[in-house]
Short mmCIF file of C-alpha atoms and ligand atoms in Angstrom, two decimals:
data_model
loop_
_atom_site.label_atom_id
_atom_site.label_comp_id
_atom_site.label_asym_id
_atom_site.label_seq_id
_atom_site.Cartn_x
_atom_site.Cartn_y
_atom_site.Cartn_z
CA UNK A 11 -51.92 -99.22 -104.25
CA UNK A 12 -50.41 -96.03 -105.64
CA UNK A 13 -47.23 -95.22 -105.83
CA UNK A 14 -47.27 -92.03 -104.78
CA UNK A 15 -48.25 -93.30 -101.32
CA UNK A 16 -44.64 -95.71 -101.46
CA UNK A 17 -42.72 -92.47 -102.50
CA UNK A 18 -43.84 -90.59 -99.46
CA UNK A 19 -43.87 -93.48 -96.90
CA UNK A 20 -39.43 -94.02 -98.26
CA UNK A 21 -39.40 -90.67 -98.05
CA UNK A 22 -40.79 -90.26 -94.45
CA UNK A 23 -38.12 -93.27 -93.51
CA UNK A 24 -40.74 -95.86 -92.91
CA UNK A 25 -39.93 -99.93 -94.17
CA UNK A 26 -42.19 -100.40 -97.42
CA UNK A 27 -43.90 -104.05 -96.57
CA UNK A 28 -42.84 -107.03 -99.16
CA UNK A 29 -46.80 -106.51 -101.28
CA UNK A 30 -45.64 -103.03 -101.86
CA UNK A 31 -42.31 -103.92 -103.07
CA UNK A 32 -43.90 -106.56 -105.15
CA UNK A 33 -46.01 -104.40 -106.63
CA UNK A 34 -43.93 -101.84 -107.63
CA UNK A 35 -41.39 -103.87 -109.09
CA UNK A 36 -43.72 -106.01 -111.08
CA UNK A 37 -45.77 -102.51 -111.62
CA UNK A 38 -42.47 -101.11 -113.18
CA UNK A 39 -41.00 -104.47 -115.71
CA UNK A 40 -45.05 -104.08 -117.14
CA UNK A 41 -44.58 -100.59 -117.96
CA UNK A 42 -47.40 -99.67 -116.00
CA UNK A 43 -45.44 -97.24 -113.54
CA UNK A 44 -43.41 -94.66 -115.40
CA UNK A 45 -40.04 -94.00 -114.84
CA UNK A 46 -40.38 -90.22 -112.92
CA UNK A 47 -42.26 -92.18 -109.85
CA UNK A 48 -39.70 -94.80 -109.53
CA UNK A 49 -36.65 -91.90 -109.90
CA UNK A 50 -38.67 -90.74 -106.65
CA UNK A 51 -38.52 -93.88 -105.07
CA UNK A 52 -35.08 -94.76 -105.92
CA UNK A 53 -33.85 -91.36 -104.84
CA UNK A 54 -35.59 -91.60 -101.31
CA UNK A 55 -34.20 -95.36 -101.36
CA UNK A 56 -31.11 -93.49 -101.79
CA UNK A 57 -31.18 -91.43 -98.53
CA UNK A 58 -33.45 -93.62 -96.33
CA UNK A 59 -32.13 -96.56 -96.91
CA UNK A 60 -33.72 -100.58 -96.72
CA UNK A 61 -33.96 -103.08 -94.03
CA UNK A 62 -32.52 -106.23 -94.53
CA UNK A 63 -36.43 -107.05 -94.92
CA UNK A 64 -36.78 -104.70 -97.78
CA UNK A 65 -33.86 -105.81 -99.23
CA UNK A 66 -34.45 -109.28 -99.19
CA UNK A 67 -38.73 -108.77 -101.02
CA UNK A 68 -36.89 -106.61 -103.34
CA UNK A 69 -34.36 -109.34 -104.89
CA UNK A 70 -37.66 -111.93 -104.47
CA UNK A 71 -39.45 -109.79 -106.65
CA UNK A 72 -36.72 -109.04 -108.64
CA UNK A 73 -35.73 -112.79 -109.21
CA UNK A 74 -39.58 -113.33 -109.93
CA UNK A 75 -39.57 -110.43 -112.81
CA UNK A 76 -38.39 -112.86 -115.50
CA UNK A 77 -36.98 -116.58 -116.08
CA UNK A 78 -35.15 -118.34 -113.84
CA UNK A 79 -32.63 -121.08 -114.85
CA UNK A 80 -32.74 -124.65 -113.35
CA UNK A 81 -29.73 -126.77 -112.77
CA UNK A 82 -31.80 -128.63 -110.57
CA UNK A 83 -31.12 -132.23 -113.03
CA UNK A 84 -27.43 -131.73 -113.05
CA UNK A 85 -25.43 -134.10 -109.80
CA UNK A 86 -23.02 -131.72 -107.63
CA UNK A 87 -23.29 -128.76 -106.07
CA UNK A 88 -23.57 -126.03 -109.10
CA UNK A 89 -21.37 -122.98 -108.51
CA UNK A 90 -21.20 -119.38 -109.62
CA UNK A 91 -18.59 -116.69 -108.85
CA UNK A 92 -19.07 -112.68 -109.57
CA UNK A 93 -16.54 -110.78 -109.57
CA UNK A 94 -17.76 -106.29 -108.75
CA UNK A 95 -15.10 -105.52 -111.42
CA UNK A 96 -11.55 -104.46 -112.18
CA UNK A 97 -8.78 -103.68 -114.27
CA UNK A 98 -6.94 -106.68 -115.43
CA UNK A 99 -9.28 -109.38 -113.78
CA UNK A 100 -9.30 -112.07 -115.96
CA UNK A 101 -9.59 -114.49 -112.85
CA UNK A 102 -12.85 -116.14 -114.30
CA UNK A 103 -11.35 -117.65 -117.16
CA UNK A 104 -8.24 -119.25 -115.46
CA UNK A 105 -10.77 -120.10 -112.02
CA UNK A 106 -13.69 -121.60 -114.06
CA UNK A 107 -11.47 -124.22 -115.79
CA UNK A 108 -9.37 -124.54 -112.67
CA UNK A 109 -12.86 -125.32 -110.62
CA UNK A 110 -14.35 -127.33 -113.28
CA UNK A 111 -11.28 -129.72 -113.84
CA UNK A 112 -11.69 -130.52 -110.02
CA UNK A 113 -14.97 -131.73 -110.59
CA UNK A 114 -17.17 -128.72 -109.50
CA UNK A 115 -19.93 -127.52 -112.05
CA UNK A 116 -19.83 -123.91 -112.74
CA UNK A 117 -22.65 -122.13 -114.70
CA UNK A 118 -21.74 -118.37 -115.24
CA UNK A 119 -23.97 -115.99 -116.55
CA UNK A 120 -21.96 -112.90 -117.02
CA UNK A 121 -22.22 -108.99 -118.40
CA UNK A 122 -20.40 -107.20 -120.43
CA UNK A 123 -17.57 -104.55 -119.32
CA UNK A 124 -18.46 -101.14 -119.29
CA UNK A 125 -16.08 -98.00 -118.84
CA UNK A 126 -12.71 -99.00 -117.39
CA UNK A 127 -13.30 -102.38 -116.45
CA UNK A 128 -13.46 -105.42 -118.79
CA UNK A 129 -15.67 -107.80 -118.95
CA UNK A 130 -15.31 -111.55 -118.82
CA UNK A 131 -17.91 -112.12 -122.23
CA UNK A 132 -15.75 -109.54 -124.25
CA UNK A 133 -12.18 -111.69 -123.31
CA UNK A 134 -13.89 -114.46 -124.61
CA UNK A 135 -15.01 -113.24 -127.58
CA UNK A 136 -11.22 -113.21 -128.30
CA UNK A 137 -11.27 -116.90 -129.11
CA UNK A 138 -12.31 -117.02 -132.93
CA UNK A 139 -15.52 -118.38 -133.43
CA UNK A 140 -16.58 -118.12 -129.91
CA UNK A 141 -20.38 -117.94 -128.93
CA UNK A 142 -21.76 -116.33 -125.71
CA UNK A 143 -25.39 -115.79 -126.56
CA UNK A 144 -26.00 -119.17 -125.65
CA UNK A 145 -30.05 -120.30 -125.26
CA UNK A 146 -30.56 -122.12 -121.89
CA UNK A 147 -30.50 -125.39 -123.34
CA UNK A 148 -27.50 -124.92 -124.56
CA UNK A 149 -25.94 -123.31 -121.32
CA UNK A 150 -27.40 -126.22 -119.46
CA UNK A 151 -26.09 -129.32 -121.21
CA UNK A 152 -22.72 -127.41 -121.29
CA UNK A 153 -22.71 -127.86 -117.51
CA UNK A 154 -23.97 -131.02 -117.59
CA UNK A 155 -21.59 -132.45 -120.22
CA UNK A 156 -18.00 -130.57 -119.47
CA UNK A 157 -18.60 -128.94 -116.22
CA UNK A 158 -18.54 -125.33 -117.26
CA UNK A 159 -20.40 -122.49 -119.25
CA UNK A 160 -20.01 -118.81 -119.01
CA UNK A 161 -22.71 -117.26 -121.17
CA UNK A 162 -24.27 -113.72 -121.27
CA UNK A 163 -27.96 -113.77 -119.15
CA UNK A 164 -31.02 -113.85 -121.35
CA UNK A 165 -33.19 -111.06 -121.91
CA UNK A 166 -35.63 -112.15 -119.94
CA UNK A 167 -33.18 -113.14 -116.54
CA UNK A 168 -34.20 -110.59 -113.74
CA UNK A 169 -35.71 -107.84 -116.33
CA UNK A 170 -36.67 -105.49 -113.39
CA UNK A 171 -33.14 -105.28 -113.36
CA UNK A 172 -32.43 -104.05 -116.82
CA UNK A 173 -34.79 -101.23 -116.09
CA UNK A 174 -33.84 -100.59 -112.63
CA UNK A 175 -30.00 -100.26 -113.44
CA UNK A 176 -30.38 -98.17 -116.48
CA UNK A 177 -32.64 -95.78 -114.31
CA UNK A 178 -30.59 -95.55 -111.75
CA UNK A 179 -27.53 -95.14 -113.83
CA UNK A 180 -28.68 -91.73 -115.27
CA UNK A 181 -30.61 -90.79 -111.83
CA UNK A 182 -27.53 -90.91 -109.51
CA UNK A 183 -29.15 -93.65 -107.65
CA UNK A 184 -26.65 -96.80 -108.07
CA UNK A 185 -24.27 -96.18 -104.87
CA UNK A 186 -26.52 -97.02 -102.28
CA UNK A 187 -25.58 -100.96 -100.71
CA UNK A 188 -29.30 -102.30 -100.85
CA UNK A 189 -29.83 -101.48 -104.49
CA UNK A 190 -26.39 -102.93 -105.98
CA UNK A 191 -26.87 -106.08 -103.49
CA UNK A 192 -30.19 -106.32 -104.82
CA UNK A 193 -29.37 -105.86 -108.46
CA UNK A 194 -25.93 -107.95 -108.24
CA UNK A 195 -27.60 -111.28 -105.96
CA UNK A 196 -30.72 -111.32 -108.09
CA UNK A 197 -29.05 -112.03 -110.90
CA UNK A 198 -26.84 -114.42 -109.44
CA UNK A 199 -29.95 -116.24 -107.66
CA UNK A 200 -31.88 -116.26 -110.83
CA UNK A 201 -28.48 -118.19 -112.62
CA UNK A 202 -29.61 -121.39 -110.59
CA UNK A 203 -26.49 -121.91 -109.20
CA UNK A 204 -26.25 -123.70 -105.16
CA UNK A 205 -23.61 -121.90 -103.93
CA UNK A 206 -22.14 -118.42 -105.54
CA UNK A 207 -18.97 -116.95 -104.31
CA UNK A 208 -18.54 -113.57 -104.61
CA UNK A 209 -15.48 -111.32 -105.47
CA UNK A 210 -15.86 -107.90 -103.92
CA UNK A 211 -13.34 -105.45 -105.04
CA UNK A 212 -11.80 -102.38 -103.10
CA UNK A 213 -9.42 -99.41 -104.56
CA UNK A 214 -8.79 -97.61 -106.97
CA UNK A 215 -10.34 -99.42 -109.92
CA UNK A 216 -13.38 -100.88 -107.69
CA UNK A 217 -16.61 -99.96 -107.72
CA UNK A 218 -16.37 -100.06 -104.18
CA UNK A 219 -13.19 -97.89 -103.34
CA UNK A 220 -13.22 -97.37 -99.94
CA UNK A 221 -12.74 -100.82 -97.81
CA UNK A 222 -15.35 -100.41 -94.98
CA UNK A 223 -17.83 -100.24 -97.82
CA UNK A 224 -16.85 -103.35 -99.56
CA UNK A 225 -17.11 -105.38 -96.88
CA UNK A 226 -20.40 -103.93 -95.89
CA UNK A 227 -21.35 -104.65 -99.50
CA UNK A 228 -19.87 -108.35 -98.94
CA UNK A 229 -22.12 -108.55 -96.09
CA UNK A 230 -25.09 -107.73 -97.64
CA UNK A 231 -24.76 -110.08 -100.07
CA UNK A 232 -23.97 -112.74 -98.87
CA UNK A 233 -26.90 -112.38 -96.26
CA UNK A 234 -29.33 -112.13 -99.43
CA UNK A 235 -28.13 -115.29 -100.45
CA UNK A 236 -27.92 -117.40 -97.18
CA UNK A 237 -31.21 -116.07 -96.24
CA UNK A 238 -32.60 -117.22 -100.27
CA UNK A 239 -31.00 -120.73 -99.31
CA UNK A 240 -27.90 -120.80 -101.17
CA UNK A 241 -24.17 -121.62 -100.00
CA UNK A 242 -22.38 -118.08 -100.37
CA UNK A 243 -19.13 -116.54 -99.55
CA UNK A 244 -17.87 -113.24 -100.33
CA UNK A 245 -13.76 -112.22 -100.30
CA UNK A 246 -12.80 -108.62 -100.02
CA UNK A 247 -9.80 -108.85 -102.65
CA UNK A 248 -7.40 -105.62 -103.42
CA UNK A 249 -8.03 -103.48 -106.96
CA UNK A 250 -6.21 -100.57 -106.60
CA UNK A 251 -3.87 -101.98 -109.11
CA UNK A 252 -4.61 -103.79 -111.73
CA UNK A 253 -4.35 -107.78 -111.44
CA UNK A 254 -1.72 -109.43 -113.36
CA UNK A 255 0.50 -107.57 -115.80
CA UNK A 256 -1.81 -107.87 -119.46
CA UNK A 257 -4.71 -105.45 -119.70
CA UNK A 258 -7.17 -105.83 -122.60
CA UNK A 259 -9.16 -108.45 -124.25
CA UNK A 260 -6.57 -111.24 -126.40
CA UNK A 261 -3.78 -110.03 -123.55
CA UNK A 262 -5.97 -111.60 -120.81
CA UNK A 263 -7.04 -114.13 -122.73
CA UNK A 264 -3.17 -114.75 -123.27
CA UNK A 265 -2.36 -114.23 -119.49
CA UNK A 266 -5.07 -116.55 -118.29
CA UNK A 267 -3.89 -119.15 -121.05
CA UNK A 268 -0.47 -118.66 -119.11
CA UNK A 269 -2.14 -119.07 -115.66
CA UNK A 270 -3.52 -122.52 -116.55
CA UNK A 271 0.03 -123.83 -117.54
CA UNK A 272 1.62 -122.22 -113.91
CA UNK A 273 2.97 -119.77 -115.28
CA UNK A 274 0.63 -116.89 -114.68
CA UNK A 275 1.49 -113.65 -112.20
CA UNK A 276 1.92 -114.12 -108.59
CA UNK A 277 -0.93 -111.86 -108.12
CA UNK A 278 -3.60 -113.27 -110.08
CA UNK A 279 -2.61 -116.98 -108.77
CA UNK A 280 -3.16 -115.78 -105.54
CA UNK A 281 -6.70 -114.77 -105.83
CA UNK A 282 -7.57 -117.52 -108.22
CA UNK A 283 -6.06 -119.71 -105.45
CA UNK A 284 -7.92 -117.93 -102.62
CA UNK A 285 -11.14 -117.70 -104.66
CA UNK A 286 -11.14 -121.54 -106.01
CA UNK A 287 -10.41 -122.65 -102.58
CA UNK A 288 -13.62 -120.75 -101.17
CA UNK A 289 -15.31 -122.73 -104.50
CA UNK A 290 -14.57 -126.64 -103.74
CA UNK A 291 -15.19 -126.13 -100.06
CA UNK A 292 -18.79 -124.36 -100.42
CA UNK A 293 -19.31 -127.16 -102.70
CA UNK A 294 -18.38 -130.17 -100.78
CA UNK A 295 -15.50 -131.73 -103.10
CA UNK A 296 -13.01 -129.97 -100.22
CA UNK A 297 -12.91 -130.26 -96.10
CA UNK A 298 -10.50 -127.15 -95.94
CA UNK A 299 -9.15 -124.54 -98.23
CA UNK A 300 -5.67 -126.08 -97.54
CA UNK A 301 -6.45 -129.41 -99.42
CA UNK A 302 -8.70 -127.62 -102.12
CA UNK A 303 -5.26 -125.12 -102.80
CA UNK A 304 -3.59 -128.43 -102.96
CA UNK A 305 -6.08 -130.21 -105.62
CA UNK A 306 -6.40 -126.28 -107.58
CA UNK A 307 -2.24 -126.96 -107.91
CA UNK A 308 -2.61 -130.72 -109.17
CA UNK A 309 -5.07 -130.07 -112.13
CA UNK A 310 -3.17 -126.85 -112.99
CA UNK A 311 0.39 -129.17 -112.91
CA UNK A 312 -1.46 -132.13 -114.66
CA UNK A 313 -2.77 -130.13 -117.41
CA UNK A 314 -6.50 -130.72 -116.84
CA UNK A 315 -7.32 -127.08 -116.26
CA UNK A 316 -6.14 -126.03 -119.44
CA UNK A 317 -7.81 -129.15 -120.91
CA UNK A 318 -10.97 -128.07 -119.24
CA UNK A 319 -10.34 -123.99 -121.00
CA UNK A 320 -10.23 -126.06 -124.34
CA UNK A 321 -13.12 -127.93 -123.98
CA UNK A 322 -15.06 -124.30 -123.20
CA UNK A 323 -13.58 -122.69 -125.84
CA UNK A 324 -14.96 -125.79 -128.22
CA UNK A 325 -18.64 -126.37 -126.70
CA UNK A 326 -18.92 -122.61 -127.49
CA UNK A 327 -18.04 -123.09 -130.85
CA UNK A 328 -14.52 -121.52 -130.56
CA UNK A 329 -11.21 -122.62 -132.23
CA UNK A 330 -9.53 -124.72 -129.17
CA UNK A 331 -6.01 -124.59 -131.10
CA UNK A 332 -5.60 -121.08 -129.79
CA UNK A 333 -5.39 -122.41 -126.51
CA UNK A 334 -2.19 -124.10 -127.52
CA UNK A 335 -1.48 -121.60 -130.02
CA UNK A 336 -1.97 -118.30 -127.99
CA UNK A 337 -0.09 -116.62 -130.65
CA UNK A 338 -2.90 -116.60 -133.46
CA UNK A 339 -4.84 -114.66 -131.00
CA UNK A 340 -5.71 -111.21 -132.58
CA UNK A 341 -2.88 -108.60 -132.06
CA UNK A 342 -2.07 -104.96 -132.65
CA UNK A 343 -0.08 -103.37 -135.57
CA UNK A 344 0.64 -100.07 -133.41
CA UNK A 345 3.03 -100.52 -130.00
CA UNK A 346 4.73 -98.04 -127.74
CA UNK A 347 6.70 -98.16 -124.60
CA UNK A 348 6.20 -95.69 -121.91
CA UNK A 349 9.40 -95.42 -120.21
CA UNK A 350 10.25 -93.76 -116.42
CA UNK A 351 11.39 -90.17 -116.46
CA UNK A 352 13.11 -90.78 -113.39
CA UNK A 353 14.50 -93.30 -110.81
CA UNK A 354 12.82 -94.50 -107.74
CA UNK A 355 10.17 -96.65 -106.80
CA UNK A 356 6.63 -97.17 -108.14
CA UNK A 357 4.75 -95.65 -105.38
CA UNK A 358 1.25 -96.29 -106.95
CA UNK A 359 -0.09 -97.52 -110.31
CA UNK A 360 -3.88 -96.59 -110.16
CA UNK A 361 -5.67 -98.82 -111.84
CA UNK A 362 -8.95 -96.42 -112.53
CA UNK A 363 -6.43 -94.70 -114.89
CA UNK A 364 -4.66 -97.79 -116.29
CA UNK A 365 -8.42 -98.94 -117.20
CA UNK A 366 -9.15 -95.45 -119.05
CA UNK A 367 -5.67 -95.98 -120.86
CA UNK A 368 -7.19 -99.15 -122.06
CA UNK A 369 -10.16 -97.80 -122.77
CA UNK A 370 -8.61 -95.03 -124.52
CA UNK A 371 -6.41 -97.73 -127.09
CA UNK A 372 -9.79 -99.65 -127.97
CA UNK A 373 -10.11 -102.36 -125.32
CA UNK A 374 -12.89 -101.35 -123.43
CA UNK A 375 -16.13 -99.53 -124.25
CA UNK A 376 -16.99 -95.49 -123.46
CA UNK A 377 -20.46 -96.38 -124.64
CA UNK A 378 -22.91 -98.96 -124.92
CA UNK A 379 -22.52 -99.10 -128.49
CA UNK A 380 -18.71 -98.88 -128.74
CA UNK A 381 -16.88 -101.81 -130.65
CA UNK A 382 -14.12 -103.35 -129.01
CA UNK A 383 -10.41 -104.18 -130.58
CA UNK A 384 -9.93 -107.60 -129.21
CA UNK A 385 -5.86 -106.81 -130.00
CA UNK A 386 -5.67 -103.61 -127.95
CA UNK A 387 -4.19 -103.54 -124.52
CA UNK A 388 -1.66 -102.75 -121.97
CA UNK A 389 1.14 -104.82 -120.69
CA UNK A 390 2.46 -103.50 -117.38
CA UNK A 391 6.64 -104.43 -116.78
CA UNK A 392 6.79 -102.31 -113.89
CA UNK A 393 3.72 -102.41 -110.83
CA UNK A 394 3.48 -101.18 -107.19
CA UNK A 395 6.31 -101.43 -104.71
CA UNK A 396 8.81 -101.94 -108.35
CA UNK A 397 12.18 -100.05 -107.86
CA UNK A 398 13.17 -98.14 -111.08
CA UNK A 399 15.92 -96.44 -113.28
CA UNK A 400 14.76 -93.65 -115.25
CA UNK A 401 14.55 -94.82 -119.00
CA UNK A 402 13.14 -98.34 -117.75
CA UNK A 403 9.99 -99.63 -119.29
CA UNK A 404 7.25 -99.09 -116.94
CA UNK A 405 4.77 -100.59 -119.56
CA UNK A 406 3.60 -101.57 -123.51
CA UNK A 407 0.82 -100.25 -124.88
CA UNK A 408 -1.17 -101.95 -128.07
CA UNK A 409 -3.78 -100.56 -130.23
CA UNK A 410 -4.70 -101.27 -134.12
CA UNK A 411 -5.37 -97.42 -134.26
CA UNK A 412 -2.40 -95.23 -134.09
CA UNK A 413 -4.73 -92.31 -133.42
CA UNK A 414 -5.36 -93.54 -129.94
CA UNK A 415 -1.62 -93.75 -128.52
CA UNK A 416 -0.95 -90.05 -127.93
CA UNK A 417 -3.88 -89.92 -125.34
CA UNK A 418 -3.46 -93.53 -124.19
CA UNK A 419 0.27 -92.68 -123.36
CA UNK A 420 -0.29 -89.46 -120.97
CA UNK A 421 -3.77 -91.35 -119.37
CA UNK A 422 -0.95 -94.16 -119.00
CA UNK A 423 1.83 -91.96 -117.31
CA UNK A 424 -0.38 -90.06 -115.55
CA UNK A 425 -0.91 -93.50 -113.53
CA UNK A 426 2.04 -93.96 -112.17
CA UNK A 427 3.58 -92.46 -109.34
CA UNK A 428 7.79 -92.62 -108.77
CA UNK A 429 9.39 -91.47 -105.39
CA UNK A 430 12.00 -92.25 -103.47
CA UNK A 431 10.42 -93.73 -100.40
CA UNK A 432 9.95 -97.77 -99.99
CA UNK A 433 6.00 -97.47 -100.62
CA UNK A 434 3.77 -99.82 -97.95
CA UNK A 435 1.84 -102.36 -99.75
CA UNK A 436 -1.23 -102.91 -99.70
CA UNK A 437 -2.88 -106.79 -98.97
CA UNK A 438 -4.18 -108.32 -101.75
CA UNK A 439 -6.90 -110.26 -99.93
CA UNK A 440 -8.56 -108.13 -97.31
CA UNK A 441 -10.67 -110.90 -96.01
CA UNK A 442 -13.50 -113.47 -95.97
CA UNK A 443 -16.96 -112.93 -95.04
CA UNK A 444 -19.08 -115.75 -94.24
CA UNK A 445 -22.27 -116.36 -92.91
N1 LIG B 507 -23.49 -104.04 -110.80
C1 LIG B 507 -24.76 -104.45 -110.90
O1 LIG B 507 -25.04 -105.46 -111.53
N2 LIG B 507 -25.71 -103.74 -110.27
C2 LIG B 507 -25.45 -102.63 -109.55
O2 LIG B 507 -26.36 -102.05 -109.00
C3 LIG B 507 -24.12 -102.20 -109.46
C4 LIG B 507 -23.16 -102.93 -110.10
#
């Protein structure tokens, strides 16, 4: 074959057949096809489109690029949940304990956060001690033993991936739905878990901003993964604001901590409700999402959940006492209140920008290579649909560099919108899709 000839049949419009796609992903994780040819083909992938054919020989090929894990020895039905990213979502570690107290397996393999959106591995990392370069033995008899593991993926899980997105990221070739279905579900397939549901963000601080094109995205994947014989559900769930009130890496940690003792934000117990519910029924230990809310509320009341975060925290070689002792966390030295410069109601709070501001006081990463502060962070008193006096405080911000409020602050402000008009609100869960 020659990959010119695949660049001018995508290009044309025609369906490439699954030995082509084979070949040119396995031709591209070898080195063997340089990077210019598949820029082509990604670009013309870009305008042209896939069939649900294509799509589904590219995420076979993709899964068969590099290792893939086996849970097949461990009882239950394994779960895995992905989240497309947000501002403030900090569900994972609050859902996987909730999940795994209830007596459902889940085996996360995660990435890092990127931009304005955290990322579940980094909040971790808060915990002193804590590990999540885990090898797959380890990750394994985690799940086995307590039930849970959330680990970063391997170097060698889906590497026609690691290529593929870091091409496309510098090509402006990641927003077509194929591709990101393709990249997102082959990692997820390659986890090894039975049944994966799937958090698919819309708004302001989603990937996917517009809400036709989440759900189409939803859609997509959750075909790929009926179709690759795995239980999967997707909800559509609302990110124009940020979830919860604590933004950065300890602060979530903190909120989540909070969540598993019933006190966490109405918000964030809503989709962790909404989300675990989806979780015990895929997997059999629920008939209906009614009783699974009801068993999600017993193991939260009974203490198990937050049990089950301590028993992570220590098979990853973290300090467990900071589960009961939130407070030795790591902190900030620096804090500043942004107060309202006038009365009315919180019209919007974007959270793109409330992400940036994070970014901006040392919680998130504007590189690659940047190094987090675990302390920084936002903690919002005022959100969406708030009434408020001028002089109130709208929100906290943290940082252990004192160089970084000034910016923070305006990136901050320059979220929020006041008026005077009731504002509508938005739902927070835009709905399910199933197969
Ligand atoms: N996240 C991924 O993992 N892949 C994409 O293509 C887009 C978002």
């Amino acid at each position: 074959m020659k990959m010119i000839d695949l660049i001018l049949k995508k290009r044309s419009g025609k369906a490439l057949s699954p030995a082509e796609i084979h070949w040119f992903i396995q031709g591209y994780t070898n080195r063997i096809i340089p990077d210019y040819q598949v820029s082509a083909l990604m670009m013309a992938i870009y305008f042209k489109g896939m069939t649900n054919g294509e799509t589904l020989e590219l995420v076979k090929a993709m899964i068969a690029s590099g290792d893939v894990v086996d849970l097949s020895h461990i009882a239950g039905i394994k779960v895995d949940k992905h989240s497309t990213g947000g501002v403030g979502d900090k569900t994972s570690i609050v859902l996987g304990p909730m999940v795994a107290a209830c007596g459902v397996p889940l085996a996360k393999l995660s990435g890092r956060g990127l931009g304005h959106t955290g990322g579940t591995l980094d909040k971790l990392e808060s915990f002193s001690g804590f590990h999540v370069e885990l090898d797959m033995e380890t990750f394994v008899r985690n799940v086995a033993n307590i039930g849970i593991a959330i680990a970063s993926q391997t170097a060698n899980l889906v590497p026609a991936d690691k290529r593929l997105y870091s091409l496309r990221d510098v090509t402006g070739t990641v927003e077509n739905h194929s591709l990101i279905a393709g990249s997102i579900m082959s990692k997820k397939l390659a986890s090894g878990a039975d049944a994966i549901v799937l958090d698919v963000k819309t708004g302001s601080g989603a990937f996917m901003q517009n809400t036709e094109d989440a759900f189409e995205l939803a859609r997509a994947m959750v075909e790929i993964g009926v179709n690759l014989g795995r239980r999967c559900v997707a909800v559509v769930t609302d990110m124009e604001q940020p979830l919860g009130k604590a933004i950065g890496n300890a602060s979530e940690v903190k909120e989540a901590i909070a969540s598993l003792k019933g006190e966490g934000p109405a918000d964030l117990m809503e989709i962790c409700m909404e989300l675990g519910a989806q979780i015990l029924v895929l997997s059999d230990v629920a008939k209906d999402t009614v009783v699974a809310k009801q068993k999600l509320q017993t193991v939260i009341e009974s203490g198990k959940a937050l049990e089950k975060l301590k028993e992570l925290v220590a098979a990853q070689g973290g300090d467990p006492s900071e589960v009961d002792n939130p407070d030795k966390l790591p902190g900030a030295v620096h804090r500043r209140v942004l107060l309202a410069d006038k009365d009315g109601y919180v019209q919007r709070l974007e959270a793109i920008k409330v992400g940036k501001a994070s970014m901006q006081l040392g919680a998130g990463r504007a590189t690659k290579a940047s190094r987090i502060d675990p302390g920084a962070g936002i903690l919002l008193h005022k959100k969406a649909g708030v009434l408020t006096n001028k002089g109130d405080v709208l929100a906290e911000l943290f940082t252990n560099d004192d160089d970084r409020l000034n910016i923070a602050t305006e990136t901050l402000r320059d979220a929020y919108t006041i008026g005077e008009k009731i504002p509508e609100t938005r739902p927070l869960i835009h709905g399910l899709v199933a197969p």
